[in-house]
XYZ file of C-alpha atoms in Angstrom:
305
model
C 0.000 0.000 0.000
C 1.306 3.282 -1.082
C 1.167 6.633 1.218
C -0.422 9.271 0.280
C 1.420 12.751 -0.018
C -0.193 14.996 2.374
C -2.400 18.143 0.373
C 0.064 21.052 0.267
C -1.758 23.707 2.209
C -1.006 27.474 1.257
C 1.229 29.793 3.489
C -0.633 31.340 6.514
C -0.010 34.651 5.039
C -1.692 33.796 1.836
C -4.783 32.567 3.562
C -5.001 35.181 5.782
C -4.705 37.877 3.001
C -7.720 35.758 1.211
C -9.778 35.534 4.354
C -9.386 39.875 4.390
C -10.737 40.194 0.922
C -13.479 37.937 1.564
C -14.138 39.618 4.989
C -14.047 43.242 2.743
C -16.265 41.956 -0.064
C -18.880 41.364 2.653
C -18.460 44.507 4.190
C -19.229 46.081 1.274
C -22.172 44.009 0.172
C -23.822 44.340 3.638
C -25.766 47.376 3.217
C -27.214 46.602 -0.139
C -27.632 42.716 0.909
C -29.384 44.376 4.059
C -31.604 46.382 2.389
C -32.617 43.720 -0.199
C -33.611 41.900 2.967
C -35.473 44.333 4.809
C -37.154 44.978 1.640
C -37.667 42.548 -0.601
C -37.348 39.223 1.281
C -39.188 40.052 4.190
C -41.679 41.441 1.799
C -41.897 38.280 0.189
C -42.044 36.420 3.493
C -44.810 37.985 4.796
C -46.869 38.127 1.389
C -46.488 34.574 1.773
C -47.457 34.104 5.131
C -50.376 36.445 4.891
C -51.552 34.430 1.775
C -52.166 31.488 3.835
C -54.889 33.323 5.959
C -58.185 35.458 6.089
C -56.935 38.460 6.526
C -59.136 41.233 5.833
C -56.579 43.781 7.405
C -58.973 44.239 10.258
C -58.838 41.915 13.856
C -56.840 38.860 13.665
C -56.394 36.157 11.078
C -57.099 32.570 10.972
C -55.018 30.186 9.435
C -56.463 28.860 6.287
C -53.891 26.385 4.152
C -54.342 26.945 1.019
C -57.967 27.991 0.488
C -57.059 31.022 -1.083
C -55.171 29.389 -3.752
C -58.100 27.063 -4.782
C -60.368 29.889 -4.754
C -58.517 31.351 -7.158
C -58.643 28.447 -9.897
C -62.542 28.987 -9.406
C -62.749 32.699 -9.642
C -63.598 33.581 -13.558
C -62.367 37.303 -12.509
C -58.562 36.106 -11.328
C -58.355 34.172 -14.981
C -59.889 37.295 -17.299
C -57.259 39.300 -15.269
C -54.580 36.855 -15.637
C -55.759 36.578 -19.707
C -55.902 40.634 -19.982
C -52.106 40.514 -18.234
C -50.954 37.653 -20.924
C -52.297 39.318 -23.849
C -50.710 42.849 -22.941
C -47.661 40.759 -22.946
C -47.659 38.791 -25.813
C -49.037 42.241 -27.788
C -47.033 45.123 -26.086
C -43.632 43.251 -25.501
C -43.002 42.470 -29.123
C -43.568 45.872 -30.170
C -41.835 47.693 -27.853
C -38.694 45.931 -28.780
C -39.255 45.687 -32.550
C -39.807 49.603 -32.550
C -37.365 50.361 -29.938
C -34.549 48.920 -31.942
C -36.215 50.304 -35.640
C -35.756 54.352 -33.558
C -32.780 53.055 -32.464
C -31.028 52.396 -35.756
C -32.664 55.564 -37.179
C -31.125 57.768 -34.184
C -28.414 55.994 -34.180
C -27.340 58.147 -38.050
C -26.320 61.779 -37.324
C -29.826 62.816 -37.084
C -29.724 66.953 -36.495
C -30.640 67.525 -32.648
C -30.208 62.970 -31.501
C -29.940 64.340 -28.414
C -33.255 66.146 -28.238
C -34.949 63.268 -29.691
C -33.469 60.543 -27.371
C -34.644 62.730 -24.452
C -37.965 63.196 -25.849
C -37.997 59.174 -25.908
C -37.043 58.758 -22.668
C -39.286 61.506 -21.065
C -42.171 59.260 -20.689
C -40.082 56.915 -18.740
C -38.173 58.679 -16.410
C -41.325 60.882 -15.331
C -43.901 59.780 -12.944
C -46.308 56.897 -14.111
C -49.235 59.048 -12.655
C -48.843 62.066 -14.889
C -48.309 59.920 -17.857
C -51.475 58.165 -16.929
C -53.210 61.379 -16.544
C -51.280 62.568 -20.108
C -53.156 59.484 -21.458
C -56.576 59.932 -19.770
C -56.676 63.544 -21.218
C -55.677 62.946 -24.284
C -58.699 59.500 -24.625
C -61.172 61.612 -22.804
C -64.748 60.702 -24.696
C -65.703 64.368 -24.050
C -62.491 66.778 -24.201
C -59.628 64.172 -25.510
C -57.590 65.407 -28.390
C -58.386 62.183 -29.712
C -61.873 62.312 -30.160
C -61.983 65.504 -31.332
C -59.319 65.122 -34.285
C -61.272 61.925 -35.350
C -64.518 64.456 -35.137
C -63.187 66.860 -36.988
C -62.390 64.565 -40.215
C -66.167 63.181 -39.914
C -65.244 59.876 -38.142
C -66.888 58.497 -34.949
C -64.967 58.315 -31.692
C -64.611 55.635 -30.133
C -65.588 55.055 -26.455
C -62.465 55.256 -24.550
C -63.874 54.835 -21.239
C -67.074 53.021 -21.388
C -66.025 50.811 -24.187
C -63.878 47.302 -23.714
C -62.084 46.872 -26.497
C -61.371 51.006 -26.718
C -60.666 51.385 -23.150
C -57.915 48.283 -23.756
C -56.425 49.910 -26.937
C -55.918 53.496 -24.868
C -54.226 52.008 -22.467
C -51.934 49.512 -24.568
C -51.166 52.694 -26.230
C -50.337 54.664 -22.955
C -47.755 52.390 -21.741
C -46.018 51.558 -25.664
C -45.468 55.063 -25.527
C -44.292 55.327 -22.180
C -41.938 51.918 -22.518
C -40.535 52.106 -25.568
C -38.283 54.940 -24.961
C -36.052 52.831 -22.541
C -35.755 50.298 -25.067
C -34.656 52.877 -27.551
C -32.086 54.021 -25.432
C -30.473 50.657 -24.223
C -30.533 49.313 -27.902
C -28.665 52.410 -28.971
C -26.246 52.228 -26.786
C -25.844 48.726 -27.395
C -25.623 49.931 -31.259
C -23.124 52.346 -30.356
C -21.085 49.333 -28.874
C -20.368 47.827 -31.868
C -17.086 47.350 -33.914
C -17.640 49.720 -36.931
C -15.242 47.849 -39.045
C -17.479 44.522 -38.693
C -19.725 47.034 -40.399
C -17.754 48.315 -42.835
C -16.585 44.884 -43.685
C -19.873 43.588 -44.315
C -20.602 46.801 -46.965
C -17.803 46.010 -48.817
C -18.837 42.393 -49.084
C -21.545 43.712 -51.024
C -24.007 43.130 -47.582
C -27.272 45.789 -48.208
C -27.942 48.361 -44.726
C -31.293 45.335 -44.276
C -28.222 42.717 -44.609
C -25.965 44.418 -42.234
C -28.474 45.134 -39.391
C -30.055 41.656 -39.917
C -26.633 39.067 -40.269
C -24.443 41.646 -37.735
C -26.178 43.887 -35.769
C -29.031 42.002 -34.408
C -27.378 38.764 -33.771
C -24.717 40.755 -31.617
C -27.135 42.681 -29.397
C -28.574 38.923 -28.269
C -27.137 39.918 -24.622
C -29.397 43.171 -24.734
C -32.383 41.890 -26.450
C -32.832 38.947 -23.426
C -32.113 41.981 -20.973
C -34.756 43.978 -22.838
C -37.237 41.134 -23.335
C -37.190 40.090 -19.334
C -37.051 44.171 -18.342
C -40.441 44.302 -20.652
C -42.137 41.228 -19.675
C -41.427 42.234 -15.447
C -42.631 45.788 -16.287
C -45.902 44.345 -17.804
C -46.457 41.935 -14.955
C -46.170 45.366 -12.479
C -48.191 47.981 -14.089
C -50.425 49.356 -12.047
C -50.578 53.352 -11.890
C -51.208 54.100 -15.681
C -53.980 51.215 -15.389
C -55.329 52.589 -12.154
C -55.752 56.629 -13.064
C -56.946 55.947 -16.812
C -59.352 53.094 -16.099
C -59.521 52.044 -13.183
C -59.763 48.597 -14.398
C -62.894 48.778 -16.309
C -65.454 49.037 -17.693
C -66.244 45.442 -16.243
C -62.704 44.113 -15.984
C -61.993 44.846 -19.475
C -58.670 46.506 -18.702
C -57.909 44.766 -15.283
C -54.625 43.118 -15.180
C -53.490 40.319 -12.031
C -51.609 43.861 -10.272
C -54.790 45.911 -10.109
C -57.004 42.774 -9.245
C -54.762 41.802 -6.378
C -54.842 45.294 -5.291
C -58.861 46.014 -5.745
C -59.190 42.361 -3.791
C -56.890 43.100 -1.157
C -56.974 47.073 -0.638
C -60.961 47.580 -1.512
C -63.016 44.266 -1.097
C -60.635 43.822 2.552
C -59.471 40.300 0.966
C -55.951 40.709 2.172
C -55.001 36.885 1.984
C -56.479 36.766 -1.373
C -54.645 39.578 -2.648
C -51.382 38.275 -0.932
C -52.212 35.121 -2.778
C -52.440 36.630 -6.369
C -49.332 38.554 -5.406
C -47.850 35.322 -4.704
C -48.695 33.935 -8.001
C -47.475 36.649 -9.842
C -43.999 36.649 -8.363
C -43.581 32.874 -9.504
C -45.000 33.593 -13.305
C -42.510 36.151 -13.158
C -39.762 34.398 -11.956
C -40.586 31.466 -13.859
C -40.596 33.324 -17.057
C -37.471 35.182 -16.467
C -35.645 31.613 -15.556
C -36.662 29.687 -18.738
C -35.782 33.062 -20.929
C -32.415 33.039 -19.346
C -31.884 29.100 -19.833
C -32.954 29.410 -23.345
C -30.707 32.510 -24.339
C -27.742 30.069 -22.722
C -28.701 27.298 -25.017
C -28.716 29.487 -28.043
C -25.579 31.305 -27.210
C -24.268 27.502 -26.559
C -25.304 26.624 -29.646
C -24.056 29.328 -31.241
C-alpha cells in the first residue's frame, strides 16, 4: 500500500490575506444585501405568510392552508385578469422591442438635434407613471380628448375610450407603448453604439445591403441586450399598475384589469388581504418562472451558437 502525499496547504499569510478580501467583499455588500432583505425578502415572506390566511386587514387572522389558492382556480375574474395581463404581454412586448430597436437604428445616423430626440424618448419613462397616466386619460377623454376631437373633426366616430372594452384596452396599450418604448430605444442604442464599426464596414464592402448588415451583424450581436430587454419588458408588464389605475380604473367590467390591479382592488378595496397576498404570490412565480426559462434558453442558443 502506497502513502499518500499529504495536500500542500497554502502559506498562513496567503490565507489570511484571502480571508481579508473575503471579509471586505462582505463589508461592502452588507448594506445593499441588508436592504434587499429588509425589503424585498421580508416582503416576500410575509406576502407569503399572509396568503395562507383570512386576513381582511382588520382583527386577527385565521389560518387557512391553502384555500385562497383554490379559490382562485374557481374565480372567472382572477383568470380574465390573468388573460388581460398575458395578452398585454404577448401584444405590447413584441412591439416595444421591434420599434425600440427600428428608432434606435434611425437615431443611431447623425440625425440633427439625436440628443433632443433621445430625451424626448425617454421623457415618458423617467417621469412619474401618474402624470403619464393622466397625459393618457386627457388625451382619450370621450368628451375633451384630443383624440376624439381630431377623429370628429375629419367626420369619423370616436370611439368610447372609457365606457367601451375593447377602446378602453387599446388606450391604455397605447399609454404604456409610448411610455416603454423609450427605454428600449435608449439601451438598444447604446448597445448599437457598442459595436465594432469595421465589422460594419466589412460587411458593406462584401456587397451586404444596410437590411443585410443590421439583420446578419447587428441584431445577432445585441442577443445579450435583447434577453435583458425582453425580461425588463415582460417584469414591467407583470407590475403595471398606476397608468392602469388613473386611466381606467380597471374597467369598464374588468376589461382593462390586469393580475396587479385585481390583487390590489381584492386586497386594498373588497378587505381580501389573503387573497390579494395570494395573487401577489402567483405573480412573483409567473414572473420568476418566465425570467428563468428566458435566461436558460438565451444560454442554449448562445451555446449553440
Amino acid at each position: 500500500m502506497t502513502a499518500t502525499a499529504p495536500l500542500a496547504r497554502a502559506p498562513r499569510g496567503a490565507r489570511t490575506a484571502a480571508a481579508r478580501r473575503w471579509a471586505t467583499s462582505y463589508a461592502l455588500l452588507a448594506p445593499a444585501l441588508g436592504l434587499f432583505g429588509l425589503f424585498v425578502l421580508w416582503p416576500l415572506v410575509q406576502a407569503v405568510r399572509i396568503s395562507l390566511t383570512d386576513a381582511t386587514g382588520i382583527g386577527t387572522a385565521d389560518f387557512v392552508g391553502l384555500d385562497n389558492y383554490a379559490r382562485m382556480v374557481r374565480d372567472p375574474s382572477f383568470w380574465r385578469a390573468a388573460g388581460n395581463t398575458g395578452l398585454l404581454a404577448v401584444v405590447s412586448v413584441p412591439a416595444s422591442i421591434g420599434a425600440g430597436f427600428g428608432l434606435a437604428l434611425l437615431l443611431r445616423d447623425r440625425l440633427p438635434a439625436r440628443g433632443l430626440f433621445r430625451a424626448l424618448f425617454l421623457a415618458p419613462y423617467v417621469i412619474s407613471g401618474v402624470v403619464v397616466a393622466m397625459a393618457g386619460r386627457w388625451i382619450f377623454d370621450e368628451n375633451v380628448g384630443i383624440v376624439d376631437r381630431t377623429l370628429s373633426g375629419f367626420g369619423l366616430p370616436a370611439p368610447d375610450w372609457q365606457s367601451g372594452g375593447t377602446a378602453a384596452a387599446v388606450s391604455v396599450f397605447v399609454v404604456l407603448f409610448w411610455a416603454r418604448t423609450g427605454l428600449v430605444v435608449v439601451l438598444y442604442l447604446s448597445a448599437l453604439q457598442g459595436i465594432d464599426g469595421d465589422l460594419l464596414e466589412a460587411a458593406e464592402l462584401d456587397g451586404a445591403s444596410r437590411w443585410q448588415r443590421v439583420r446578419f451583424v447587428s441584431w445577432p450581436l445585441l442577443r445579450p441586450t435583447t434577453f435583458f430587454v425582453t425580461v425588463l419588458m415582460v417584469i414591467e408588464v407583470f407590475q403595471v399598475f398606476d397608468v392602469i389605475r388613473v386611466m381606467t380604473g380597471g374597467g369598464p367590467a374588468g376589461a382593462t384589469d390586469i393580475l396587479v390591479t385585481y390583487a390590489y382592488t381584492q386586497g386594498f378595496q373588497a378587505r381580501r388581504q389573503g387573497y390579494g397576498s395570494a395573487i401577489g404570490v402567483v405573480v412573483f412565480l409567473v414572473i420568476l418562472v418566465a425570467t428563468v426559462f428566458w435566461w436558460r434558453l438565451q444560454r442554449r442558443s448562445e451555446e449553440e451558437s
